[in-house]
CSV table of C-alpha atoms and ligand atoms in Angstrom, one decimal:
chain,number,residue,atom,x,y,z
A,1472,MET,CA,12.3,39.9,16.7
A,1473,PRO,CA,15.9,38.6,16.2
A,1474,LEU,CA,17.5,40.3,13.3
A,1475,LEU,CA,20.1,39.2,10.7
A,1476,VAL,CA,22.0,41.2,8.2
A,1477,MET,CA,22.7,39.3,4.9
A,1478,LYS,CA,24.9,40.8,2.3
A,1479,PHE,CA,25.1,39.6,-1.3
A,1480,GLY,CA,28.1,40.6,-3.3
A,1481,GLY,CA,28.1,41.3,-7.1
A,1482,THR,CA,28.4,37.8,-8.3
A,1483,SER,CA,25.7,36.7,-6.1
A,1484,VAL,CA,23.3,39.2,-7.7
A,1485,ALA,CA,24.8,39.0,-11.2
A,1486,ASP,CA,21.4,38.2,-12.9
A,1487,LEU,CA,17.8,37.6,-12.2
A,1488,ASP,CA,18.4,33.9,-11.5
A,1489,ARG,CA,21.0,34.7,-9.0
A,1490,ILE,CA,18.8,37.3,-7.4
A,1491,ARG,CA,16.1,34.8,-7.0
A,1492,ASN,CA,18.7,32.3,-5.4
A,1493,ALA,CA,19.8,35.0,-2.9
A,1494,ALA,CA,16.1,35.8,-2.2
A,1495,ALA,CA,15.5,32.1,-1.4
A,1496,LYS,CA,18.2,32.3,1.2
A,1497,VAL,CA,16.5,35.4,2.7
A,1498,LYS,CA,13.1,33.7,2.7
A,1499,ALA,CA,14.6,30.7,4.6
A,1500,GLU,CA,15.8,33.1,7.3
A,1501,VAL,CA,12.5,34.9,7.6
A,1502,GLU,CA,10.9,31.4,8.0
A,1503,ARG,CA,13.3,30.6,10.8
A,1504,GLY,CA,11.7,33.7,12.6
A,1505,TYR,CA,14.2,36.5,11.7
A,1506,ASP,CA,13.7,40.0,10.5
A,1507,VAL,CA,16.3,40.6,7.8
A,1508,ILE,CA,18.3,43.5,6.6
A,1509,VAL,CA,19.5,42.6,3.1
A,1510,ILE,CA,22.4,44.7,1.8
A,1511,VAL,CA,23.1,44.3,-2.0
A,1512,SER,CA,26.0,45.2,-4.2
A,1513,ALA,CA,25.7,46.1,-7.9
A,1514,MET,CA,25.5,43.3,-10.4
A,1515,SER,CA,29.0,42.0,-11.1
A,1516,GLY,CA,30.9,44.2,-13.6
A,1517,LYS,CA,28.5,47.0,-13.2
A,1518,THR,CA,30.5,49.3,-10.9
A,1519,ASN,CA,33.6,48.9,-13.2
A,1520,GLU,CA,31.5,49.8,-16.2
A,1521,LEU,CA,30.2,52.9,-14.4
A,1522,VAL,CA,33.7,54.0,-13.2
A,1523,GLY,CA,34.8,53.5,-16.8
A,1524,TRP,CA,32.1,55.8,-18.2
A,1525,VAL,CA,33.0,58.5,-15.6
A,1526,ASN,CA,36.7,58.4,-16.5
A,1527,GLU,CA,36.0,58.4,-20.2
A,1528,THR,CA,33.7,61.4,-19.8
A,1529,SER,CA,36.0,63.4,-17.5
A,1530,PRO,CA,39.4,62.2,-16.5
A,1531,LEU,CA,39.7,64.8,-13.7
A,1532,TYR,CA,36.1,64.2,-12.8
A,1533,ASP,CA,34.0,66.0,-10.0
A,1534,ALA,CA,34.0,63.4,-7.3
A,1535,ARG,CA,30.3,64.3,-6.4
A,1536,GLU,CA,29.2,63.3,-9.9
A,1537,TYR,CA,31.4,60.2,-9.8
A,1538,ASP,CA,29.4,59.2,-6.7
A,1539,ALA,CA,26.1,60.0,-8.3
A,1540,VAL,CA,26.9,57.7,-11.2
A,1541,VAL,CA,28.8,54.8,-9.5
A,1542,SER,CA,26.3,54.5,-6.7
A,1543,SER,CA,23.5,53.7,-9.1
A,1544,GLY,CA,24.4,50.0,-9.7
A,1545,GLU,CA,23.2,49.2,-6.2
A,1546,ASN,CA,19.9,51.0,-6.7
A,1547,VAL,CA,19.0,48.7,-9.4
A,1548,THR,CA,19.7,45.5,-7.5
A,1549,ALA,CA,18.0,46.8,-4.3
A,1550,GLY,CA,14.8,47.2,-6.2
A,1551,LEU,CA,15.0,44.0,-8.0
A,1552,MET,CA,15.8,42.1,-4.8
A,1553,ALA,CA,12.7,43.8,-3.1
A,1554,LEU,CA,10.5,42.8,-6.1
A,1555,THR,CA,11.8,39.2,-6.1
A,1556,LEU,CA,11.0,38.9,-2.4
A,1557,GLN,CA,7.5,40.3,-2.9
A,1558,GLU,CA,7.0,37.7,-5.6
A,1559,MET,CA,7.8,35.1,-3.0
A,1560,ASP,CA,5.1,36.6,-0.7
A,1561,ILE,CA,7.7,38.3,1.7
A,1562,PRO,CA,6.8,41.7,2.7
A,1563,ALA,CA,9.8,43.7,1.7
A,1564,ARG,CA,10.8,47.2,0.4
A,1565,SER,CA,14.1,48.7,-0.9
A,1566,TRP,CA,15.9,51.7,0.5
A,1567,GLN,CA,18.5,53.8,-1.1
A,1568,GLY,CA,21.1,55.3,1.2
A,1569,TRP,CA,19.6,58.8,1.5
A,1570,GLN,CA,16.2,57.3,2.3
A,1571,VAL,CA,17.4,55.5,5.5
A,1572,PRO,CA,19.3,58.1,5.7
A,1573,ILE,CA,22.8,56.6,5.8
A,1574,GLN,CA,24.7,59.7,7.0
A,1575,THR,CA,28.4,59.9,5.9
A,1576,THR,CA,31.2,62.3,5.7
A,1577,SER,CA,31.6,64.2,2.5
A,1578,GLN,CA,34.8,62.5,1.3
A,1579,HIS,CA,33.4,61.5,-2.0
A,1580,GLY,CA,34.6,58.1,-3.2
A,1581,ALA,CA,35.8,57.3,0.3
A,1582,ALA,CA,33.2,58.4,2.6
A,1583,ARG,CA,32.8,57.2,6.2
A,1584,PHE,CA,29.7,56.5,8.2
A,1585,VAL,CA,28.5,59.2,10.7
A,1586,ASP,CA,25.2,57.8,11.7
A,1587,ILE,CA,22.5,55.3,10.7
A,1588,PRO,CA,19.3,56.4,12.4
A,1589,ARG,CA,17.0,53.4,13.2
A,1590,THR,CA,13.7,55.2,13.1
A,1591,ASN,CA,12.6,54.7,9.5
A,1592,LEU,CA,13.4,51.0,9.3
A,1593,ASP,CA,12.2,50.2,12.8
A,1594,ALA,CA,8.7,51.8,11.8
A,1595,LYS,CA,8.5,49.5,8.8
A,1596,PHE,CA,9.5,46.3,10.8
A,1597,ALA,CA,6.8,47.3,13.4
A,1598,GLU,CA,4.3,47.5,10.5
A,1599,GLY,CA,5.0,43.9,9.6
A,1600,PHE,CA,7.7,44.3,6.9
A,1601,LYS,CA,10.0,41.3,7.3
A,1602,VAL,CA,12.8,42.4,5.1
A,1603,ALA,CA,14.5,45.9,4.4
A,1604,VAL,CA,16.7,45.8,1.4
A,1605,ILE,CA,19.5,48.4,1.4
A,1606,ALA,CA,21.5,49.5,-1.5
A,1607,GLY,CA,25.1,48.9,-0.4
A,1608,PHE,CA,28.2,51.1,-0.9
A,1609,GLN,CA,26.4,54.5,-0.5
A,1610,GLY,CA,25.2,57.2,1.8
A,1611,VAL,CA,24.4,60.9,1.9
A,1612,SER,CA,26.7,63.7,3.0
A,1613,PRO,CA,25.8,66.6,5.3
A,1614,GLU,CA,25.4,68.6,2.1
A,1615,GLY,CA,22.7,66.4,0.8
A,1616,ARG,CA,24.9,64.8,-1.9
A,1617,ILE,CA,25.2,61.1,-2.7
A,1618,THR,CA,28.5,59.5,-1.4
A,1619,THR,CA,30.2,56.2,-1.9
A,1620,LEU,CA,32.3,54.3,0.6
A,1621,GLY,CA,35.2,53.0,-1.6
A,1622,ARG,CA,35.4,49.9,-3.7
A,1623,GLY,CA,34.1,46.8,-1.9
A,1624,GLY,CA,32.1,49.2,0.4
A,1625,SER,CA,29.0,47.1,0.6
A,1626,ASP,CA,30.7,44.9,3.2
A,1627,THR,CA,31.1,47.9,5.2
A,1628,THR,CA,27.4,48.9,4.8
A,1629,ALA,CA,26.5,45.4,6.0
A,1630,VAL,CA,28.6,45.5,9.2
A,1631,ALA,CA,27.5,49.1,10.0
A,1632,PHE,CA,23.8,48.0,9.8
A,1633,ALA,CA,24.5,44.9,11.9
A,1634,ALA,CA,26.1,47.3,14.6
A,1635,ALA,CA,23.3,49.9,14.4
A,1636,PHE,CA,20.5,47.3,14.6
A,1637,GLY,CA,22.2,44.9,17.1
A,1638,ALA,CA,22.0,42.1,14.6
A,1639,GLU,CA,22.6,38.5,15.9
A,1640,ARG,CA,25.1,38.1,12.9
A,1641,CYS,CA,26.3,39.7,9.7
A,1642,ASP,CA,26.6,37.1,6.9
A,1643,ILE,CA,28.6,38.0,3.9
A,1644,TYR,CA,27.4,35.9,1.0
A,1645,THR,CA,30.0,35.8,-1.8
A,1646,ASP,CA,31.4,33.5,-4.6
A,1647,VAL,CA,33.7,31.5,-2.2
A,1648,ASP,CA,32.6,29.4,0.7
A,1649,GLY,CA,34.7,31.2,3.2
A,1650,ILE,CA,37.9,32.9,4.1
A,1651,TYR,CA,41.0,30.9,2.9
A,1652,THR,CA,44.7,30.7,3.8
A,1653,THR,CA,45.1,32.6,0.6
A,1654,ASP,CA,43.1,33.6,-2.4
A,1655,PRO,CA,42.0,30.2,-3.8
A,1656,ARG,CA,42.3,31.6,-7.3
A,1657,ILE,CA,46.0,31.6,-6.9
A,1658,THR,CA,46.5,28.2,-5.5
A,1659,SER,CA,44.3,25.1,-5.2
A,1660,LYS,CA,46.1,24.3,-2.1
A,1661,ALA,CA,44.5,27.3,-0.2
A,1662,ARG,CA,42.7,25.9,2.8
A,1663,LYS,CA,39.3,27.2,4.1
A,1664,LEU,CA,39.4,28.5,7.7
A,1665,ASP,CA,36.7,27.9,10.2
A,1666,LYS,CA,37.6,31.0,12.1
A,1667,ILE,CA,40.0,33.8,11.8
A,1668,SER,CA,40.7,36.7,14.4
A,1669,PHE,CA,39.7,40.3,13.6
A,1670,GLU,CA,43.3,41.4,13.9
A,1671,GLU,CA,44.5,38.8,11.2
A,1672,MET,CA,41.6,39.5,8.9
A,1673,LEU,CA,42.2,43.2,9.2
A,1674,GLU,CA,45.8,42.8,8.1
A,1675,LEU,CA,44.9,40.5,5.3
A,1676,ALA,CA,42.2,42.8,4.0
A,1677,SER,CA,44.4,45.8,4.2
A,1678,LEU,CA,47.3,44.0,2.4
A,1679,GLY,CA,44.9,43.1,-0.5
A,1680,ALA,CA,42.7,40.1,0.3
A,1681,LYS,CA,39.6,41.6,-1.1
A,1682,VAL,CA,37.1,39.2,0.3
A,1683,LEU,CA,36.2,41.7,2.9
A,1684,GLN,CA,36.7,45.5,2.8
A,1685,THR,CA,39.2,46.5,5.4
A,1686,ARG,CA,36.9,49.1,6.9
A,1687,SER,CA,34.1,46.4,7.4
A,1688,VAL,CA,36.6,44.4,9.5
A,1689,GLU,CA,37.6,47.4,11.5
A,1690,LEU,CA,34.0,48.2,12.3
A,1691,ALA,CA,33.1,44.6,13.1
A,1692,MET,CA,36.1,44.5,15.6
A,1693,ARG,CA,35.0,47.7,17.2
A,1694,TYR,CA,31.4,46.8,17.6
A,1695,LYS,CA,31.9,43.1,18.3
A,1696,VAL,CA,29.8,42.2,15.3
A,1697,ARG,CA,29.7,38.4,14.6
A,1698,LEU,CA,30.9,38.4,11.0
A,1699,ARG,CA,30.7,35.4,8.7
A,1700,VAL,CA,31.7,34.9,5.1
A,1701,LEU,CA,30.0,32.1,3.2
A,1702,SER,CA,28.9,31.0,-0.3
A,1703,SER,CA,25.6,32.2,-1.8
A,1704,PHE,CA,25.9,29.3,-4.3
A,1705,ASP,CA,26.0,26.3,-1.8
A,1706,GLU,CA,23.4,25.0,0.6
A,1707,THR,CA,24.3,26.8,3.9
A,1708,ASP,CA,23.4,26.6,7.5
A,1709,GLU,CA,24.6,28.2,10.8
A,1710,THR,CA,27.9,26.2,10.7
A,1711,SER,CA,28.9,27.2,7.1
A,1712,GLY,CA,31.6,29.6,6.1
A,1713,THR,CA,34.3,31.4,8.1
A,1714,LEU,CA,33.6,33.3,11.3
A,1715,VAL,CA,35.7,36.4,12.0
A,1716,CYS,CA,35.9,36.6,15.8
A,1717,ASP,CA,38.1,37.4,18.7
A,1718,GLU,CA,41.6,35.7,19.0
A,1719,ASP,CA,40.6,33.8,22.1
A,1720,GLU,CA,37.8,31.9,20.3
A,1721,ILE,CA,40.5,30.3,18.0
A,1722,MET,CA,42.1,27.0,18.6
A,1723,GLU,CA,44.6,27.0,15.5
A,1724,SER,CA,48.1,27.8,16.5
A,1725,LYS,CA,50.0,28.4,13.3
A,1726,VAL,CA,52.6,31.1,13.3
A,1727,VAL,CA,51.4,32.4,9.9
A,1728,SER,CA,47.7,32.1,9.1
A,1729,GLY,CA,47.4,33.7,5.7
A,1730,VAL,CA,49.2,35.1,2.6
A,1731,ALA,CA,47.8,38.2,0.9
A,1732,TYR,CA,48.8,39.9,-2.3
A,1733,SER,CA,48.2,43.3,-4.0
A,1734,ARG,CA,49.0,43.0,-7.7
A,1735,GLU,CA,49.1,46.7,-8.9
A,1736,GLU,CA,51.9,48.3,-6.9
A,1737,ALA,CA,54.5,50.8,-8.0
A,1738,LYS,CA,57.9,51.6,-6.6
A,1739,LEU,CA,59.1,55.2,-6.7
A,1740,THR,CA,62.8,56.3,-5.9
A,1741,LEU,CA,63.8,59.9,-5.5
A,1742,VAL,CA,67.5,59.8,-6.4
A,1743,THR,CA,69.8,62.0,-4.3
A,1744,VAL,CA,67.8,64.0,-2.0
A,1745,GLU,CA,69.5,66.0,0.8
A,1746,ASP,CA,70.1,64.0,3.9
A,1747,LYS,CA,68.8,66.5,6.5
A,1748,PRO,CA,66.1,66.9,9.2
A,1749,GLY,CA,62.8,67.6,7.8
A,1750,ILE,CA,63.4,66.0,4.3
A,1751,ALA,CA,61.1,63.1,4.8
A,1752,ALA,CA,58.2,65.5,5.9
A,1753,ALA,CA,58.9,67.7,2.9
A,1754,ILE,CA,58.6,64.6,0.5
A,1755,PHE,CA,55.6,62.8,2.1
A,1756,GLY,CA,53.6,65.8,3.3
A,1757,PRO,CA,52.8,66.9,-0.4
A,1758,LEU,CA,52.1,63.2,-1.3
A,1759,ALA,CA,49.6,63.0,1.5
A,1760,ASP,CA,48.0,66.3,0.5
A,1761,ALA,CA,47.6,64.9,-3.0
A,1762,GLY,CA,45.8,61.8,-1.6
A,1763,VAL,CA,48.6,59.3,-2.4
A,1764,ASN,CA,48.5,56.2,-0.2
A,1765,VAL,CA,52.1,55.8,0.5
A,1766,ASP,CA,52.8,52.3,1.8
A,1767,MET,CA,56.3,51.0,2.2
A,1768,ILE,CA,59.2,53.4,2.7
A,1769,VAL,CA,63.0,53.0,2.7
A,1770,GLN,CA,65.7,55.5,3.0
A,1771,ASN,CA,68.9,54.2,1.5
A,1772,ILE,CA,72.5,55.4,0.9
A,1773,SER,CA,72.6,57.0,-2.4
A,1774,GLU,CA,74.9,55.6,-5.1
A,1775,LYS,CA,76.0,59.2,-5.6
A,1776,ALA,CA,76.8,59.6,-1.9
A,1777,GLN,CA,80.6,59.6,-2.3
A,1778,ASP,CA,80.6,62.2,-5.2
A,1779,SER,CA,78.6,64.7,-3.3
A,1780,ASP,CA,80.1,67.1,-0.7
A,1781,LYS,CA,76.7,67.3,1.1
A,1782,PRO,CA,75.1,64.3,2.8
A,1783,VAL,CA,72.6,62.8,0.3
A,1784,THR,CA,70.3,59.8,0.4
A,1785,ASP,CA,67.8,58.0,-1.9
A,1786,MET,CA,64.2,57.8,-0.8
A,1787,THR,CA,62.2,54.9,-2.0
A,1788,PHE,CA,58.4,54.3,-1.5
A,1789,SER,CA,55.6,52.2,-2.9
A,1790,CYS,CA,52.0,53.2,-3.8
A,1791,PRO,CA,49.1,51.8,-5.9
A,1792,VAL,CA,49.9,52.0,-9.7
A,1793,ASP,CA,46.9,54.1,-10.4
A,1794,GLN,CA,48.3,56.8,-8.0
A,1795,VAL,CA,51.6,57.2,-9.8
A,1796,ALA,CA,50.6,60.1,-12.0
A,1797,ARG,CA,49.3,62.0,-8.9
A,1798,ALA,CA,52.5,61.2,-7.0
A,1799,ARG,CA,54.7,62.4,-9.8
A,1800,LYS,CA,52.7,65.7,-10.0
A,1801,ALA,CA,53.0,66.3,-6.3
A,1802,LEU,CA,56.6,65.7,-6.2
A,1803,GLU,CA,57.4,67.8,-9.3
A,1804,ALA,CA,55.3,70.6,-7.9
A,1805,ALA,CA,57.2,70.4,-4.6
A,1806,ARG,CA,60.5,70.5,-6.5
A,1807,ASP,CA,59.4,73.5,-8.6
A,1808,ALA,CA,58.4,75.3,-5.4
A,1809,GLY,CA,61.8,74.7,-4.0
A,1810,GLN,CA,60.6,72.6,-1.1
A,1811,ILE,CA,62.7,69.5,-2.1
A,1812,ARG,CA,65.6,68.8,-4.5
A,1813,TYR,CA,66.2,65.5,-6.2
A,1814,GLU,CA,68.3,64.4,-9.2
A,1815,ALA,CA,65.8,61.9,-10.7
A,1816,LEU,CA,62.5,60.2,-10.0
A,1817,GLU,CA,62.6,56.5,-10.9
A,1818,ILE,CA,59.4,54.8,-11.4
A,1819,ASP,CA,58.9,51.1,-11.6
A,1820,GLU,CA,55.2,50.3,-12.3
A,1821,ASP,CA,55.6,46.5,-12.4
A,1822,ALA,CA,55.7,45.6,-8.8
A,1823,ALA,CA,53.4,43.6,-6.6
A,1824,LYS,CA,53.3,43.2,-2.9
A,1825,VAL,CA,53.1,39.8,-1.0
A,1826,SER,CA,52.6,39.5,2.7
A,1827,VAL,CA,52.4,36.9,5.2
A,1828,VAL,CA,50.1,37.5,8.3
A,1829,GLY,CA,49.8,35.7,11.7
A,1830,ILE,CA,49.3,36.7,15.3
A,1831,GLY,CA,51.7,33.8,16.1
A,1832,MET,CA,54.6,36.1,14.8
A,1833,ARG,CA,54.3,38.1,18.1
A,1834,SER,CA,55.9,35.3,19.9
A,1835,HIS,CA,57.9,33.4,17.2
A,1836,ALA,CA,61.2,34.4,15.8
A,1837,GLY,CA,62.6,33.4,12.4
A,1838,VAL,CA,59.5,34.0,10.3
A,1839,ALA,CA,61.2,36.6,8.2
A,1840,ALA,CA,64.3,34.3,7.6
A,1841,ARG,CA,61.9,31.6,6.5
A,1842,MET,CA,59.9,33.8,4.1
A,1843,PHE,CA,63.1,35.2,2.5
A,1844,ARG,CA,64.6,31.6,2.0
A,1845,ALA,CA,61.4,30.5,0.3
A,1846,LEU,CA,61.5,33.4,-2.1
A,1847,ALA,CA,65.2,33.0,-2.7
A,1848,ALA,CA,64.7,29.4,-3.5
A,1849,ASP,CA,62.4,30.3,-6.3
A,1850,GLY,CA,64.7,33.1,-7.5
A,1851,VAL,CA,62.4,35.9,-6.5
A,1852,ASN,CA,64.2,39.2,-5.8
A,1853,ILE,CA,63.0,41.3,-3.0
A,1854,LYS,CA,62.8,45.1,-3.8
A,1855,VAL,CA,61.5,46.5,-0.5
A,1856,ILE,CA,60.6,44.9,2.9
A,1857,ALA,CA,58.2,46.2,5.6
A,1858,THR,CA,57.2,44.4,8.7
A,1859,SER,CA,54.8,45.0,11.6
A,1860,GLU,CA,54.0,43.0,14.8
A,1861,ILE,CA,51.9,40.5,12.8
A,1862,LYS,CA,53.0,40.8,9.2
A,1863,ILE,CA,55.9,40.9,6.8
A,1864,SER,CA,55.4,42.4,3.4
A,1865,VAL,CA,57.8,42.3,0.4
A,1866,LEU,CA,57.6,44.1,-2.9
A,1867,ILE,CA,58.6,42.0,-5.8
A,1868,ASP,CA,58.3,42.0,-9.6
A,1869,ARG,CA,54.7,41.5,-10.6
A,1870,LYS,CA,55.5,38.6,-12.8
A,1871,TYR,CA,56.6,36.5,-9.8
A,1872,MET,CA,53.5,37.3,-7.7
A,1873,GLU,CA,51.7,34.0,-8.1
A,1874,LEU,CA,54.8,32.0,-7.7
A,1875,ALA,CA,55.7,33.9,-4.6
A,1876,VAL,CA,52.2,33.4,-3.0
A,1877,GLN,CA,52.5,29.7,-3.8
A,1878,ALA,CA,56.0,29.4,-2.5
A,1879,LEU,CA,55.1,31.1,0.8
A,1880,HIS,CA,51.9,29.0,1.2
A,1881,ASP,CA,54.0,25.9,0.9
A,1882,ALA,CA,56.9,27.2,3.1
A,1883,PHE,CA,54.6,27.8,6.0
A,1884,GLU,CA,52.6,24.6,5.3
A,1885,LEU,CA,49.2,26.5,5.2
A,1886,ASP,CA,47.6,23.6,3.4
A,1887,LYS,CA,47.8,21.7,6.8
A,1888,ALA,CA,45.6,22.6,9.9
A,1889,GLY,CA,47.7,23.7,12.8
B,2661,ADP,P1,31.8,40.1,-3.7
B,2661,ADP,O1,31.5,40.5,-5.1
B,2661,ADP,O2,30.9,39.1,-3.2
B,2661,ADP,O3,32.1,41.2,-2.7
B,2661,ADP,P2,34.7,39.9,-3.9
B,2661,ADP,O4,35.2,39.6,-5.3
B,2661,ADP,O5,34.8,41.2,-3.5
B,2661,ADP,O6,33.2,39.3,-3.9
B,2661,ADP,O7,35.5,38.9,-2.9
B,2661,ADP,C1,35.5,37.5,-3.0
B,2661,ADP,C2,36.8,37.1,-3.7
B,2661,ADP,O8,37.9,37.4,-2.9
B,2661,ADP,C3,37.0,35.6,-4.1
B,2661,ADP,O9,36.4,35.3,-5.2
B,2661,ADP,C4,38.5,35.4,-3.9
B,2661,ADP,O10,39.1,35.3,-5.2
B,2661,ADP,C5,39.0,36.7,-3.3
B,2661,ADP,N1,39.9,36.4,-2.1
B,2661,ADP,C6,41.1,37.0,-1.9
B,2661,ADP,N2,41.7,36.5,-0.8
B,2661,ADP,C7,40.9,35.6,-0.3
B,2661,ADP,C8,40.9,34.7,0.8
B,2661,ADP,N3,42.0,34.8,1.7
B,2661,ADP,N4,39.9,33.9,1.0
B,2661,ADP,C9,38.9,33.9,0.2
B,2661,ADP,N5,38.7,34.6,-0.8
B,2661,ADP,C10,39.7,35.5,-1.2
B,2662,LIG,N1,29.7,47.7,-6.2
B,2662,LIG,C1,30.7,48.2,-5.4
B,2662,LIG,C2,32.1,47.8,-5.9
B,2662,LIG,O1,32.2,46.9,-6.9
B,2662,LIG,C3,30.6,47.9,-3.9
B,2662,LIG,C4,30.6,46.5,-3.5
B,2662,LIG,O2,30.3,45.7,-4.3
B,2662,LIG,O3,30.9,46.2,-2.3
B,2662,LIG,O4,33.2,48.2,-5.4
B,2663,MG,MG1,33.6,42.6,-2.2
């Protein structure tokens, strides 16, 4: 039997009516002759509520219990989806992660897949079951504890099942009808793309476009999964949505294909650190050990340089706002232990990161200049810049984030097909 994976995100299973609507889409594929693996998220808002309860109960929580709590939202929707399908005369049952079993590492809150054995599901399909409904976002560790894959992780569950079961396609049903040149909530000029390359989607996702979890794109690229994003609210067929695929399947030739943003960023500066070999390692080692995801880094001449007899520098880096407390603790501990010295730690928690992405940048000069001109024209000051082969990111004041996204979308004429 040909097999499809269909994933429904939180808004697509937000209430019983929406679950029925999603189930009808599953039924249509079964009637077309497919066996289907359905991956469900928790009802929208549920995971946030569960995370809130954990934080309120225990600010420095035991990550194993965090996972036990926050994974539960998906269990509810998996059961309800299976029941809804049964009501439609489709033979279906639900599976929690441990029942498959979805084997993961034991990094609670950010676990990675180790293996998804096919035996149990294959046996059910052989018995005549048409649909296996899987609770997304979760797995089980070698120690037998429930794990979760990080926020947005049901996308990754979907792609991992598509790879493990050789699915014809992995369809990600969500509240937008595809992948756009930027988040359509930020500008109505955002344009839906028919196709986007794995590389570009990987960059957009890792730079903040939460339409797909980064790891899901990574897995799809590695295992050549045909990954599609489409709306759960519209009528859809094989041509709907946006396909994430290899670069050579794409006809568009724009230099920049998308703009991404990450709203909750912080900029930290260690003022007057010694400028000597090993200093970066002494700073970023403890941050890494504390689990701080340091992103952009700049080392710059310290204002205090001329007053000092020894060479000194300032070290600036960015990280997500919710990791600032951890970063501060790690740096203060390193200072108290005599590993690093600094005069002050300046923290700016009102930053956001805006990035332009495009594989065309590999062969075109001038993208950075165009980007900086567009931001300057709107009076947006740039705090930090970072580049790679196919992206340029800037850290700016959060209050200018929407404006910057719109300005860059206009500057690179992303509303027009290339
Ligand atoms: P789900 O709950 O279905 O997983 P998400 O909220 O995680 O849905 O992702 C869908 C959202 O991603 C959209 O509503 C949209 O606001 C946002 N988004 C951000 N960037 C993009 C983009 N480039 N294209 C489409 N949607 C985007
Ligand atoms: N429910 C989880 C979250 O909100 C996983 C997901 O929806 O993908 O992050
Ligand atoms: Mg999501």
